[in-house]
PDB file of C-alpha atoms in Angstrom:
ATOM      1  CA  MET S   1      86.855  35.517  87.298  1.00 85.00           C
ATOM      2  CA  THR S   2      87.832  39.061  88.205  1.00 93.00           C
ATOM      3  CA  ALA S   3      91.461  39.803  88.992  1.00 97.00           C
ATOM      4  CA  THR S   4      93.208  42.888  90.317  1.00 98.00           C
ATOM      5  CA  LEU S   5      96.181  44.427  88.572  1.00 98.00           C
ATOM      6  CA  GLN S   6      98.652  46.599  90.463  1.00 98.00           C
ATOM      7  CA  THR S   7     101.980  48.102  89.415  1.00 98.00           C
ATOM      8  CA  ILE S   8     104.468  49.256  92.040  1.00 98.00           C
ATOM      9  CA  ASP S   9     107.934  50.768  91.858  1.00 98.00           C
ATOM     10  CA  THR S  10     110.875  48.657  93.032  1.00 98.00           C
ATOM     11  CA  PRO S  11     114.647  49.175  92.934  1.00 97.00           C
ATOM     12  CA  ASP S  12     114.602  46.818  89.925  1.00 97.00           C
ATOM     13  CA  GLY S  13     111.944  48.827  88.068  1.00 97.00           C
ATOM     14  CA  ALA S  14     108.202  48.646  87.768  1.00 98.00           C
ATOM     15  CA  PHE S  15     106.693  45.405  89.072  1.00 98.00           C
ATOM     16  CA  THR S  16     103.188  44.418  88.018  1.00 98.00           C
ATOM     17  CA  LEU S  17     101.040  41.888  89.856  1.00 97.00           C
ATOM     18  CA  LEU S  18      97.847  40.160  88.835  1.00 98.00           C
ATOM     19  CA  ALA S  19      95.945  38.702  91.789  1.00 98.00           C
ATOM     20  CA  ALA S  20      92.728  36.692  92.039  1.00 97.00           C
ATOM     21  CA  GLU S  21      89.843  37.834  94.215  1.00 96.00           C
ATOM     22  CA  ASP S  22      91.155  35.689  97.086  1.00 96.00           C
ATOM     23  CA  GLY S  23      94.575  37.388  96.839  1.00 97.00           C
ATOM     24  CA  ALA S  24      96.462  34.530  95.158  1.00 98.00           C
ATOM     25  CA  VAL S  25      99.008  35.756  92.633  1.00 98.00           C
ATOM     26  CA  LEU S  26      98.228  34.604  89.115  1.00 98.00           C
ATOM     27  CA  ALA S  27     101.097  36.363  87.345  1.00 98.00           C
ATOM     28  CA  SER S  28     103.751  38.975  88.059  1.00 98.00           C
ATOM     29  CA  GLY S  29     106.888  40.488  86.650  1.00 98.00           C
ATOM     30  CA  TRP S  30     109.168  43.469  86.237  1.00 98.00           C
ATOM     31  CA  THR S  31     107.209  45.549  83.766  1.00 98.00           C
ATOM     32  CA  ALA S  32     104.785  48.451  83.737  1.00 98.00           C
ATOM     33  CA  ASP S  33     102.927  46.841  80.833  1.00 97.00           C
ATOM     34  CA  PRO S  34      99.874  44.924  82.078  1.00 96.00           C
ATOM     35  CA  SER S  35      99.605  43.033  78.781  1.00 96.00           C
ATOM     36  CA  ALA S  36     103.100  41.576  79.325  1.00 97.00           C
ATOM     37  CA  VAL S  37     101.973  40.107  82.652  1.00 97.00           C
ATOM     38  CA  LEU S  38      98.683  38.826  81.223  1.00 96.00           C
ATOM     39  CA  ALA S  39     100.609  37.220  78.355  1.00 96.00           C
ATOM     40  CA  ARG S  40     102.387  34.979  80.896  1.00 96.00           C
ATOM     41  CA  LEU S  41      99.035  33.155  81.301  1.00 95.00           C
ATOM     42  CA  ALA S  42      97.592  30.832  78.693  1.00 92.00           C
ATOM     43  CA  PRO S  43      94.489  32.440  77.147  1.00 93.00           C
ATOM     44  CA  ALA S  44      92.212  29.848  78.793  1.00 92.00           C
ATOM     45  CA  HIS S  45      93.528  30.863  82.222  1.00 94.00           C
ATOM     46  CA  ARG S  46      93.307  34.632  81.882  1.00 95.00           C
ATOM     47  CA  PRO S  47      90.694  36.370  84.035  1.00 95.00           C
ATOM     48  CA  THR S  48      87.534  37.518  82.300  1.00 93.00           C
ATOM     49  CA  ASP S  49      87.650  40.888  84.061  1.00 95.00           C
ATOM     50  CA  VAL S  50      90.708  42.840  85.183  1.00 96.00           C
ATOM     51  CA  VAL S  51      90.463  45.864  87.447  1.00 97.00           C
ATOM     52  CA  THR S  52      93.196  48.148  88.688  1.00 97.00           C
ATOM     53  CA  GLY S  53      93.548  48.267  92.462  1.00 97.00           C
ATOM     54  CA  GLN S  54      95.519  47.314  95.540  1.00 97.00           C
ATOM     55  CA  THR S  55      96.756  43.797  96.270  1.00 97.00           C
ATOM     56  CA  GLU S  56      98.064  42.308  99.491  1.00 96.00           C
ATOM     57  CA  ALA S  57     100.852  40.726  97.474  1.00 98.00           C
ATOM     58  CA  ALA S  58     102.254  44.207  96.765  1.00 98.00           C
ATOM     59  CA  ASP S  59     102.894  44.599 100.498  1.00 97.00           C
ATOM     60  CA  ALA S  60     104.980  41.402 100.428  1.00 98.00           C
ATOM     61  CA  VAL S  61     106.976  42.732  97.462  1.00 98.00           C
ATOM     62  CA  ALA S  62     107.668  45.969  99.344  1.00 98.00           C
ATOM     63  CA  ALA S  63     108.759  43.982 102.423  1.00 98.00           C
ATOM     64  CA  TYR S  64     111.023  41.806 100.239  1.00 98.00           C
ATOM     65  CA  TYR S  65     112.748  44.898  98.899  1.00 98.00           C
ATOM     66  CA  GLU S  66     113.073  46.281 102.427  1.00 97.00           C
ATOM     67  CA  GLY S  67     115.118  43.200 103.355  1.00 96.00           C
ATOM     68  CA  GLU S  68     112.450  40.730 104.503  1.00 97.00           C
ATOM     69  CA  LEU S  69     113.361  38.190 101.840  1.00 96.00           C
ATOM     70  CA  ASP S  70     110.942  35.578 103.194  1.00 95.00           C
ATOM     71  CA  ALA S  71     107.920  37.921 102.958  1.00 96.00           C
ATOM     72  CA  ILE S  72     107.026  36.506  99.548  1.00 96.00           C
ATOM     73  CA  GLU S  73     106.724  32.969 100.917  1.00 95.00           C
ATOM     74  CA  ALA S  74     103.409  33.610 102.658  1.00 94.00           C
ATOM     75  CA  VAL S  75     101.708  34.840  99.480  1.00 97.00           C
ATOM     76  CA  ALA S  76      99.436  32.290  97.844  1.00 97.00           C
ATOM     77  CA  VAL S  77     100.097  31.550  94.176  1.00 98.00           C
ATOM     78  CA  ARG S  78      97.761  29.894  91.694  1.00 96.00           C
ATOM     79  CA  GLN S  79      99.274  28.519  88.492  1.00 94.00           C
ATOM     80  CA  PRO S  80      97.461  25.902  86.440  1.00 92.00           C
ATOM     81  CA  GLY S  81      99.764  23.442  84.741  1.00 92.00           C
ATOM     82  CA  THR S  82     100.831  19.848  84.389  1.00 92.00           C
ATOM     83  CA  ALA S  83     101.754  17.646  87.351  1.00 92.00           C
ATOM     84  CA  LEU S  84     105.429  18.156  86.492  1.00 92.00           C
ATOM     85  CA  GLN S  85     105.029  21.935  86.440  1.00 93.00           C
ATOM     86  CA  GLY S  86     103.170  21.881  89.760  1.00 94.00           C
ATOM     87  CA  ASP S  87     105.931  19.790  91.332  1.00 93.00           C
ATOM     88  CA  GLY S  88     108.495  22.202  89.938  1.00 94.00           C
ATOM     89  CA  TRP S  89     106.760  25.357  91.117  1.00 95.00           C
ATOM     90  CA  ARG S  90     106.353  23.894  94.612  1.00 95.00           C
ATOM     91  CA  ALA S  91     110.055  22.927  94.613  1.00 95.00           C
ATOM     92  CA  LEU S  92     111.022  26.461  93.550  1.00 96.00           C
ATOM     93  CA  ARG S  93     109.145  27.894  96.521  1.00 96.00           C
ATOM     94  CA  ARG S  94     111.378  25.794  98.792  1.00 95.00           C
ATOM     95  CA  VAL S  95     114.630  27.229  97.366  1.00 96.00           C
ATOM     96  CA  ARG S  96     115.999  29.543 100.038  1.00 95.00           C
ATOM     97  CA  PRO S  97     117.276  33.059  99.320  1.00 96.00           C
ATOM     98  CA  GLY S  98     121.037  33.091  98.883  1.00 95.00           C
ATOM     99  CA  GLN S  99     121.111  29.360  98.093  1.00 95.00           C
ATOM    100  CA  PRO S 100     120.535  29.126  94.331  1.00 95.00           C
ATOM    101  CA  LEU S 101     120.438  25.746  92.623  1.00 95.00           C
ATOM    102  CA  THR S 102     121.694  24.604  89.250  1.00 94.00           C
ATOM    103  CA  TYR S 103     119.155  23.214  86.812  1.00 94.00           C
ATOM    104  CA  THR S 104     120.495  19.738  87.640  1.00 94.00           C
ATOM    105  CA  GLU S 105     119.992  20.304  91.378  1.00 95.00           C
ATOM    106  CA  PHE S 106     116.556  21.781  90.702  1.00 94.00           C
ATOM    107  CA  ALA S 107     115.546  18.698  88.675  1.00 95.00           C
ATOM    108  CA  ALA S 108     116.543  16.563  91.680  1.00 95.00           C
ATOM    109  CA  ALA S 109     114.596  18.853  94.036  1.00 94.00           C
ATOM    110  CA  MET S 110     111.534  18.311  91.801  1.00 92.00           C
ATOM    111  CA  GLY S 111     111.957  14.573  92.335  1.00 92.00           C
ATOM    112  CA  ARG S 112     112.982  14.018  88.717  1.00 92.00           C
ATOM    113  CA  PRO S 113     116.805  14.064  88.622  1.00 93.00           C
ATOM    114  CA  ALA S 114     117.015  13.064  84.952  1.00 93.00           C
ATOM    115  CA  ALA S 115     114.603  15.788  83.826  1.00 90.00           C
ATOM    116  CA  VAL S 116     117.019  18.717  83.553  1.00 91.00           C
ATOM    117  CA  ARG S 117     115.460  20.087  80.351  1.00 92.00           C
ATOM    118  CA  ALA S 118     112.010  19.790  81.887  1.00 93.00           C
ATOM    119  CA  ALA S 119     113.273  21.684  84.939  1.00 92.00           C
ATOM    120  CA  ALA S 120     114.403  24.527  82.682  1.00 92.00           C
ATOM    121  CA  SER S 121     110.985  24.493  81.006  1.00 93.00           C
ATOM    122  CA  VAL S 122     109.257  24.740  84.392  1.00 94.00           C
ATOM    123  CA  CYS S 123     111.261  27.889  85.114  1.00 94.00           C
ATOM    124  CA  ALA S 124     110.505  29.350  81.685  1.00 94.00           C
ATOM    125  CA  ARG S 125     106.758  28.824  82.130  1.00 94.00           C
ATOM    126  CA  ASN S 126     106.580  30.310  85.614  1.00 96.00           C
ATOM    127  CA  ALA S 127     104.049  33.156  85.536  1.00 97.00           C
ATOM    128  CA  ALA S 128     104.415  34.235  89.182  1.00 98.00           C
ATOM    129  CA  ALA S 129     107.915  35.716  89.140  1.00 97.00           C
ATOM    130  CA  LEU S 130     109.438  36.514  92.546  1.00 98.00           C
ATOM    131  CA  PHE S 131     106.743  34.563  94.430  1.00 98.00           C
ATOM    132  CA  VAL S 132     107.839  31.371  92.661  1.00 98.00           C
ATOM    133  CA  PRO S 133     111.541  32.257  92.620  1.00 97.00           C
ATOM    134  CA  CYS S 134     112.751  30.782  89.339  1.00 96.00           C
ATOM    135  CA  HIS S 135     115.493  33.421  89.433  1.00 97.00           C
ATOM    136  CA  ARG S 136     117.203  31.174  92.007  1.00 97.00           C
ATOM    137  CA  VAL S 137     118.102  28.568  89.372  1.00 96.00           C
ATOM    138  CA  LEU S 138     121.392  28.845  87.473  1.00 95.00           C
ATOM    139  CA  ARG S 139     123.234  27.006  84.739  1.00 91.00           C
ATOM    140  CA  SER S 140     125.641  24.306  85.888  1.00 86.00           C
ATOM    141  CA  ASP S 141     128.592  26.649  85.269  1.00 87.00           C
ATOM    142  CA  GLY S 142     127.028  29.239  87.596  1.00 84.00           C
ATOM    143  CA  SER S 143     126.001  31.611  84.809  1.00 86.00           C
ATOM    144  CA  MET S 144     122.611  33.285  84.823  1.00 86.00           C
ATOM    145  CA  GLY S 145     120.838  31.455  82.023  1.00 84.00           C
ATOM    146  CA  GLY S 146     117.604  32.987  80.843  1.00 84.00           C
ATOM    147  CA  PHE S 147     115.033  34.992  82.762  1.00 92.00           C
ATOM    148  CA  ALA S 148     111.754  36.310  81.367  1.00 92.00           C
ATOM    149  CA  TRP S 149     112.346  39.742  82.887  1.00 96.00           C
ATOM    150  CA  GLY S 150     116.007  40.065  81.876  1.00 94.00           C
ATOM    151  CA  THR S 151     119.228  38.717  83.274  1.00 94.00           C
ATOM    152  CA  ALA S 152     120.115  42.113  84.776  1.00 96.00           C
ATOM    153  CA  VAL S 153     117.070  41.832  87.080  1.00 97.00           C
ATOM    154  CA  LYS S 154     118.000  38.221  87.897  1.00 96.00           C
ATOM    155  CA  GLU S 155     121.563  39.265  88.784  1.00 96.00           C
ATOM    156  CA  ARG S 156     120.320  42.041  91.094  1.00 96.00           C
ATOM    157  CA  LEU S 157     117.825  39.707  92.813  1.00 97.00           C
ATOM    158  CA  LEU S 158     120.513  37.109  93.447  1.00 96.00           C
ATOM    159  CA  ALA S 159     122.966  39.754  94.701  1.00 96.00           C
ATOM    160  CA  ARG S 160     120.316  41.128  97.076  1.00 96.00           C
ATOM    161  CA  GLU S 161     119.558  37.636  98.372  1.00 97.00           C
ATOM    162  CA  SER S 162     123.203  36.702  98.899  1.00 94.00           C
ATOM    163  CA  ALA S 163     123.974  39.839 100.913  1.00 81.00           C
TER     164      ALA S 163
END
């Protein structure tokens, strides 16, 4: 499989996307280092060829940062994983901007209310940052918790979405 890599500037820093030939996002994050984005994918799921180019997903990121917070919702995402992870990533895509959930609420949204630790793991293994908005999940006390791209980015995303 050949995938396209594109890095764009955002108010939160460089954002790199990896998209399949059909445009589906495979991985993304706030970094200018392509290897950091590729590392979000298990070796068996990394593309065999990576080219630098333009992606349609980058247009959605630009629109998001221009205030169209729902622009990212129309972008296809492809993440291989377990059934639990798939359920979790689909549930994350239903979390609305400005309406973050706690890990407990997210576990319930996944259909597994007792699986709070598993819900946190689903967020940690999310390769398609922003498009699968794991930044919208908080600790039960309202604190940030972890975020692969740094809690400062997570705080700014949540502030932008609550405005």
